[in-house]
Coordinates of C-alpha atoms in Angstrom, one line a residue:
X25 CA -64.9 45.5 3.5
X26 CA -66.8 46.6 6.7
X27 CA -65.1 47.9 9.8
X28 CA -66.7 47.8 13.2
X29 CA -65.2 50.5 15.4
X30 CA -64.0 49.2 18.5
X31 CA -60.5 49.9 18.3
X32 CA -61.6 47.4 20.5
X33 CA -64.9 47.3 18.7
X34 CA -66.7 44.3 18.3
X35 CA -64.5 42.8 20.7
X36 CA -64.7 42.2 24.0
X37 CA -65.0 43.4 27.3
X38 CA -65.3 46.9 26.0
X39 CA -65.6 49.3 28.8
X40 CA -67.2 52.6 28.7
X41 CA -67.0 54.9 31.7
X42 CA -66.1 52.0 33.8
X43 CA -69.2 50.0 33.0
X44 CA -69.6 47.0 30.7
X45 CA -72.9 47.5 28.9
X46 CA -74.5 44.2 29.3
X47 CA -77.2 41.9 29.8
X48 CA -75.5 40.6 28.7
X49 CA -73.7 43.3 26.8
X50 CA -70.5 45.2 26.6
X51 CA -69.7 48.5 25.2
X52 CA -66.4 49.9 24.1
X53 CA -64.4 52.9 23.0
X54 CA -60.9 51.7 23.1
X55 CA -58.9 50.9 20.1
X56 CA -59.6 47.7 18.2
X57 CA -60.9 47.0 14.8
X58 CA -63.1 44.4 13.2
X59 CA -63.7 44.2 9.6
X60 CA -65.7 42.2 7.2
X61 CA -62.6 40.3 6.5
X62 CA -61.4 40.2 9.9
X63 CA -59.5 42.3 11.9
X64 CA -57.9 39.8 14.0
X65 CA -54.5 39.5 15.3
X66 CA -50.8 39.3 15.3
X67 CA -47.4 39.3 13.8
X68 CA -46.1 36.0 12.5
X69 CA -44.6 34.0 15.2
X70 CA -41.7 31.6 15.0
X71 CA -42.9 28.0 14.6
X72 CA -43.9 26.8 18.0
X73 CA -41.8 24.1 19.3
X74 CA -44.9 22.0 20.1
X75 CA -45.5 21.6 16.3
X76 CA -43.3 18.6 15.9
X77 CA -43.6 15.0 14.5
X78 CA -43.5 13.7 18.2
X79 CA -46.2 15.9 19.7
X80 CA -48.6 16.7 16.9
X81 CA -49.0 17.5 13.2
X82 CA -46.6 19.9 11.5
X83 CA -47.9 23.1 10.1
X84 CA -47.5 21.7 6.6
X85 CA -49.6 18.7 7.6
X86 CA -52.2 20.8 9.1
X87 CA -52.4 22.9 5.9
X88 CA -52.6 19.9 3.6
X89 CA -55.3 18.2 5.7
X90 CA -57.5 21.2 6.4
X91 CA -57.1 23.7 3.5
X92 CA -59.6 21.9 1.2
X93 CA -62.2 22.7 3.9
X94 CA -61.3 26.5 4.1
X95 CA -63.0 28.7 1.5
X96 CA -62.6 32.2 0.4
X97 CA -65.8 34.2 0.6
X98 CA -66.5 37.3 -1.7
X99 CA -69.5 39.3 -0.6
X100 CA -71.3 42.0 -2.6
X101 CA -73.6 44.5 -0.9
X102 CA -75.3 47.9 -1.4
X103 CA -74.1 50.8 0.5
X104 CA -75.0 54.6 0.6
X105 CA -72.6 56.6 -1.4
X106 CA -72.0 59.8 0.5
X107 CA -70.7 61.6 -2.6
X108 CA -74.1 61.3 -4.3
X109 CA -76.8 63.9 -4.2
X110 CA -79.2 62.7 -1.5
X111 CA -82.1 64.1 -3.5
X112 CA -81.2 61.8 -6.4
X113 CA -80.5 62.8 -10.0
X114 CA -78.5 59.7 -10.9
X115 CA -81.4 57.3 -10.8
X116 CA -79.8 54.8 -8.5
X117 CA -81.1 56.0 -5.2
X118 CA -77.7 57.1 -3.9
X119 CA -76.4 53.6 -3.4
X120 CA -73.4 51.8 -4.8
X121 CA -72.1 48.2 -4.9
X122 CA -69.3 47.4 -2.5
X123 CA -67.4 44.2 -2.2
X124 CA -65.8 42.5 0.9
X125 CA -63.9 39.4 1.4
X126 CA -63.5 36.9 4.2
X127 CA -63.1 33.2 4.9
X128 CA -65.1 30.2 5.9
X129 CA -65.1 26.6 7.1
X130 CA -66.9 23.7 5.4
X131 CA -69.1 22.3 8.2
X132 CA -70.7 19.3 6.6
X133 CA -71.1 17.4 3.4
X134 CA -74.5 19.0 2.7
X135 CA -72.8 22.3 1.7
X136 CA -73.1 24.3 4.9
X137 CA -70.3 26.6 5.5
X138 CA -69.6 28.7 8.7
X139 CA -68.2 32.1 8.8
X140 CA -68.5 35.4 10.9
X141 CA -71.8 37.2 10.8
X142 CA -70.0 40.4 10.0
X143 CA -68.6 38.9 6.8
X144 CA -72.0 38.3 5.2
X145 CA -74.0 41.1 7.0
X146 CA -76.1 43.0 4.4
X147 CA -75.0 40.7 1.5
X148 CA -76.8 40.9 -1.8
X149 CA -74.8 38.1 -3.2
X150 CA -72.2 35.7 -1.8
X151 CA -69.6 33.7 -3.8
X152 CA -67.5 30.9 -2.4
X153 CA -64.1 30.1 -3.9
X154 CA -62.5 26.6 -3.1
X155 CA -58.8 25.9 -3.0
X156 CA -59.0 24.1 -6.4
X157 CA -60.2 27.3 -8.0
X158 CA -63.8 26.4 -8.5
X159 CA -66.5 28.9 -7.4
X160 CA -70.1 28.5 -6.5
X161 CA -72.8 31.1 -5.4
X162 CA -74.0 30.8 -1.9
X163 CA -77.1 31.8 0.1
X164 CA -77.1 33.0 3.6
X165 CA -78.9 30.4 5.8
X166 CA -78.9 32.5 8.9
X167 CA -76.8 34.6 11.3
X168 CA -76.6 35.5 14.9
X169 CA -75.2 39.0 15.5
X170 CA -74.9 38.3 19.3
X171 CA -72.2 35.7 18.7
X172 CA -71.0 36.9 15.2
X173 CA -71.7 33.4 13.8
X174 CA -73.1 33.1 10.2
X175 CA -74.0 30.1 8.1
X176 CA -74.1 30.1 4.3
X177 CA -74.9 27.2 1.9
X178 CA -73.5 26.2 -1.4
X179 CA -74.9 23.7 -3.9
X180 CA -71.5 22.1 -4.7
X181 CA -70.7 18.5 -5.5
X182 CA -69.6 16.3 -2.5
X183 CA -66.2 16.1 -4.0
X184 CA -65.7 19.8 -3.3
X185 CA -66.9 19.5 0.3
X186 CA -64.3 18.6 3.0
X187 CA -65.6 19.3 6.5
X188 CA -63.1 20.1 9.2
X189 CA -63.7 18.6 12.6
X190 CA -64.3 20.9 15.5
X191 CA -62.3 20.8 18.7
X192 CA -63.6 21.4 22.3
X193 CA -62.6 25.0 22.9
X194 CA -63.0 24.5 26.5
X195 CA -59.9 22.4 26.5
X196 CA -57.7 25.1 25.0
X197 CA -54.8 26.1 27.2
X198 CA -52.3 29.1 27.1
X199 CA -49.3 28.1 25.0
X200 CA -51.1 25.5 22.8
X201 CA -50.0 25.9 19.2
X202 CA -52.5 27.1 16.6
X203 CA -52.6 27.7 12.9
X204 CA -54.8 30.3 11.1
X205 CA -55.9 30.0 7.5
X206 CA -57.7 32.8 5.6
X207 CA -57.7 35.4 2.9
X208 CA -55.8 38.5 4.4
X209 CA -55.7 41.3 1.9
X210 CA -57.2 39.1 -0.8
X211 CA -54.6 36.4 -0.5
X212 CA -56.5 33.2 -0.1
X213 CA -55.0 30.1 1.7
X214 CA -52.6 32.3 3.7
X215 CA -51.4 30.3 6.6
X216 CA -49.9 31.6 9.8
X217 CA -48.9 30.1 13.1
X218 CA -48.9 31.2 16.8
X219 CA -50.1 30.1 20.2
X220 CA -53.1 30.5 22.4
X221 CA -52.2 33.7 24.2
X222 CA -55.1 33.4 26.6
X223 CA -58.5 32.0 27.0
X224 CA -61.8 33.2 28.5
X225 CA -61.6 36.7 26.9
X226 CA -64.7 38.7 26.3
X227 CA -65.2 40.4 23.0
X228 CA -67.9 42.6 21.6
X229 CA -70.4 41.3 19.0
X230 CA -71.7 43.3 16.0
X231 CA -74.8 44.3 18.0
X232 CA -72.6 45.4 21.0
X233 CA -73.4 42.5 23.3
X234 CA -70.7 40.5 24.8
X235 CA -69.3 37.2 23.3
X236 CA -67.7 35.3 26.2
X237 CA -64.9 32.7 26.2
X238 CA -63.1 34.1 23.2
X239 CA -59.7 32.6 22.4
X240 CA -56.8 35.2 22.2
X241 CA -54.0 34.3 19.8
X242 CA -50.8 35.9 18.4
X243 CA -51.2 34.1 15.1
X244 CA -51.0 36.8 12.3
X245 CA -54.5 37.6 11.2
X246 CA -55.5 40.6 9.2
X247 CA -58.5 42.0 7.2
X248 CA -59.7 39.0 5.1
X249 CA -59.1 36.4 7.9
X250 CA -62.6 36.9 9.4
X251 CA -64.5 33.6 9.5
X252 CA -61.5 31.5 8.7
X253 CA -60.4 28.8 11.2
X254 CA -58.1 28.9 14.1
X255 CA -56.8 25.3 14.1
X256 CA -55.3 23.3 16.9
X257 CA -52.3 21.0 16.5
X258 CA -54.6 18.1 15.5
X259 CA -56.0 20.2 12.6
X260 CA -59.4 20.7 14.3
X261 CA -61.3 24.1 14.5
X262 CA -60.6 25.7 17.8
X263 CA -62.5 28.9 16.8
X264 CA -63.3 31.3 14.0
X265 CA -61.0 34.3 13.6
X266 CA -63.0 37.3 14.4
X267 CA -61.1 40.6 15.4
X268 CA -58.0 42.2 16.6
X269 CA -56.9 44.8 19.0
X270 CA -54.5 47.1 17.3
X271 CA -52.8 50.5 17.3
X272 CA -51.9 50.1 13.7
X273 CA -53.9 50.7 10.5
X274 CA -53.6 50.3 6.8
X275 CA -53.7 53.1 4.2
X276 CA -57.4 52.3 3.9
X277 CA -57.9 52.9 7.6
X278 CA -58.4 49.2 8.5
X279 CA -56.8 47.7 11.6
X280 CA -53.8 45.6 11.0
X281 CA -52.0 42.9 12.9
X282 CA -50.3 43.8 16.1
X283 CA -50.1 40.4 17.8
X284 CA -53.4 40.4 19.6
X285 CA -56.2 38.7 17.9
X286 CA -59.4 37.0 19.0
X287 CA -61.4 33.9 17.8
X288 CA -65.0 33.0 18.6
X289 CA -64.7 29.7 20.5
X290 CA -65.6 26.5 18.6
X291 CA -68.1 25.4 21.1
X292 CA -70.2 28.6 20.7
X293 CA -69.8 28.4 16.9
X294 CA -71.0 24.8 16.7
X295 CA -73.9 25.3 19.0
X296 CA -75.2 28.4 17.3
X297 CA -74.5 27.0 13.8
X298 CA -76.4 23.8 14.6
X299 CA -79.4 25.8 15.7
X300 CA -79.4 27.9 12.6
X301 CA -79.1 25.0 10.3
X302 CA -82.1 23.3 12.0
X303 CA -84.1 26.3 11.2
X304 CA -84.3 27.7 14.8
X305 CA -84.6 31.4 15.4
X306 CA -81.7 32.3 17.6
X307 CA -82.7 34.0 20.8
X308 CA -80.6 34.8 24.0
X309 CA -81.6 35.2 27.6
X310 CA -81.7 38.8 28.9
X311 CA -81.6 40.1 32.4
X312 CA -81.4 44.0 31.7
X313 CA -78.5 45.3 33.7
X314 CA -75.3 47.2 33.1
X315 CA -72.4 45.6 35.0
X316 CA -69.4 47.3 36.5
X317 CA -66.3 46.4 34.4
X318 CA -64.5 44.9 37.4
X319 CA -65.7 43.8 40.8
X320 CA -64.4 41.6 43.6
X321 CA -66.1 38.4 44.4
X322 CA -68.9 38.5 41.8
X323 CA -70.6 40.7 39.2
X324 CA -71.7 44.1 40.4
X325 CA -74.7 45.8 38.9
X326 CA -74.0 49.4 38.0
X327 CA -77.4 50.1 36.6
X328 CA -80.8 48.3 36.2
X329 CA -82.6 49.2 33.0
X330 CA -86.2 50.0 33.5
X331 CA -88.9 47.7 32.2
X332 CA -86.5 44.7 32.1
X333 CA -86.6 41.4 34.0
X334 CA -84.0 42.7 36.4
X335 CA -86.2 45.6 37.3
X336 CA -89.3 43.3 37.7
X337 CA -87.3 41.0 40.0
X338 CA -86.2 43.9 42.2
X339 CA -82.5 43.9 41.4
X340 CA -80.7 47.2 42.2
X341 CA -77.6 49.1 41.4
X342 CA -74.6 48.0 43.6
X343 CA -76.1 44.6 44.1
X344 CA -73.3 42.0 43.8
X345 CA -74.4 38.8 42.1
X346 CA -72.4 35.9 43.6
X347 CA -74.3 32.9 42.3
X348 CA -76.9 31.8 39.7
X349 CA -78.8 28.6 40.5
X350 CA -76.2 27.7 43.1
X351 CA -73.3 28.1 40.6
X352 CA -70.6 30.6 42.0
X353 CA -70.2 33.8 39.9
X354 CA -66.8 35.3 40.5
X355 CA -66.6 37.9 37.7
X356 CA -68.6 39.9 35.2
X357 CA -67.4 37.6 32.3
X358 CA -68.6 34.5 34.2
X359 CA -72.0 36.1 34.8
X360 CA -72.3 36.9 31.1
X361 CA -71.4 33.3 30.1
X362 CA -73.7 31.7 32.7
X363 CA -76.8 33.7 31.7
X364 CA -76.2 32.8 28.1
X365 CA -76.5 29.1 29.0
X366 CA -80.1 29.7 29.8
X367 CA -83.0 30.3 27.4
X368 CA -85.5 33.1 27.4
X369 CA -88.5 32.4 29.6
X370 CA -86.5 30.3 32.1
X371 CA -86.4 31.3 35.7
X372 CA -83.2 31.5 37.7
X373 CA -82.4 32.2 41.3
X374 CA -79.6 34.7 41.9
X375 CA -77.7 34.9 45.0
X376 CA -77.1 38.7 45.8
X377 CA -75.1 40.5 48.3
X378 CA -76.8 43.8 49.2
X379 CA -75.6 46.0 52.0
X380 CA -73.5 43.2 53.4
X381 CA -76.5 40.8 53.5
X382 CA -77.1 37.8 51.2
X383 CA -80.4 37.2 49.7
X384 CA -82.0 35.0 47.0
X385 CA -83.8 36.9 44.1
X386 CA -85.8 35.0 41.4
X387 CA -85.4 36.4 37.9
X388 CA -87.7 35.4 35.0
X389 CA -85.3 35.7 32.0
X390 CA -86.5 37.7 29.0
X391 CA -85.4 37.8 25.3
X392 CA -82.4 39.9 24.4
X393 CA -83.3 42.9 22.2
X394 CA -81.8 43.0 18.8
X395 CA -79.2 45.6 19.9
X396 CA -77.8 46.7 23.1
X397 CA -79.7 49.3 25.0
X398 CA -78.2 52.7 24.7
X399 CA -77.2 54.9 27.6
X400 CA -76.0 54.0 31.2

């Protein structure tokens, strides 16, 4: 099991010194945890009234229809053993095998399974366990640390593969009922219920960039839920459970459910997964600024990183970005999400308020570095 330290850690909108490290990036030093088997959210809620025969599927019906498409993922990796002599003496180079557990969703009948990037990061071997008890080795097809999306593949017979349809995460509304299925604390097929607590949240990716439009939920999710589905009342995947914000921890120091969890939105997951499966190398557009965590009427630049597209375009600290290609920008999170809709190499026109005067600045978007720039 791996823990990312954000006690708000891989999650969103982390603020450091009043600045969201971006371009689209965010930093963090509050108290949230992400683990290789999720650190995602919440105390078991009472069954939402909206789960009824008249307004949607019951929880039992959702479980029966979707659980064949939810898998348990066991990952083996190599890690440095701090207790071993750095200069050797034991013949194994100071490493030891570690094992983590998460969950995943069958995506298609070809054997592609979706999970969180942090579940399979650094894996030397991956095993997938299906609900009927059968297990198959898996290979990592590809991952995107910027969105925490990973794709693995199993050579399993079609009778084992039960893809779960994906919902349109843009349609999620506060109060909508949801169901989470995963492997918390090595208990596969655990099913919990809750609601959509809020939409449009920002969480921090494994490489410290920002994942926009995350779905907040109070469905109980804990270490082992990572990569498992957050399902809507129709049994469709609304997102992949990813992390929690918590003040509680287990005896092993892992974050535990406090009622505030986050899922990567299904639209992001499906888009990135499709590109990975097609063999595309995932790249994200990059501007090269640090943004103020809050600003009125737009996204305020706190700092421009030298040698970046922002610097070349002439953007400056305290510029307030109010539109991109004519689309209004009203917040830092909206700026992040809008930039991520473009590809590296594209040119955009940003409307900027500087010293009370509005001006148009053309920015030639670059390619996001592998990890967020440090400093500032």
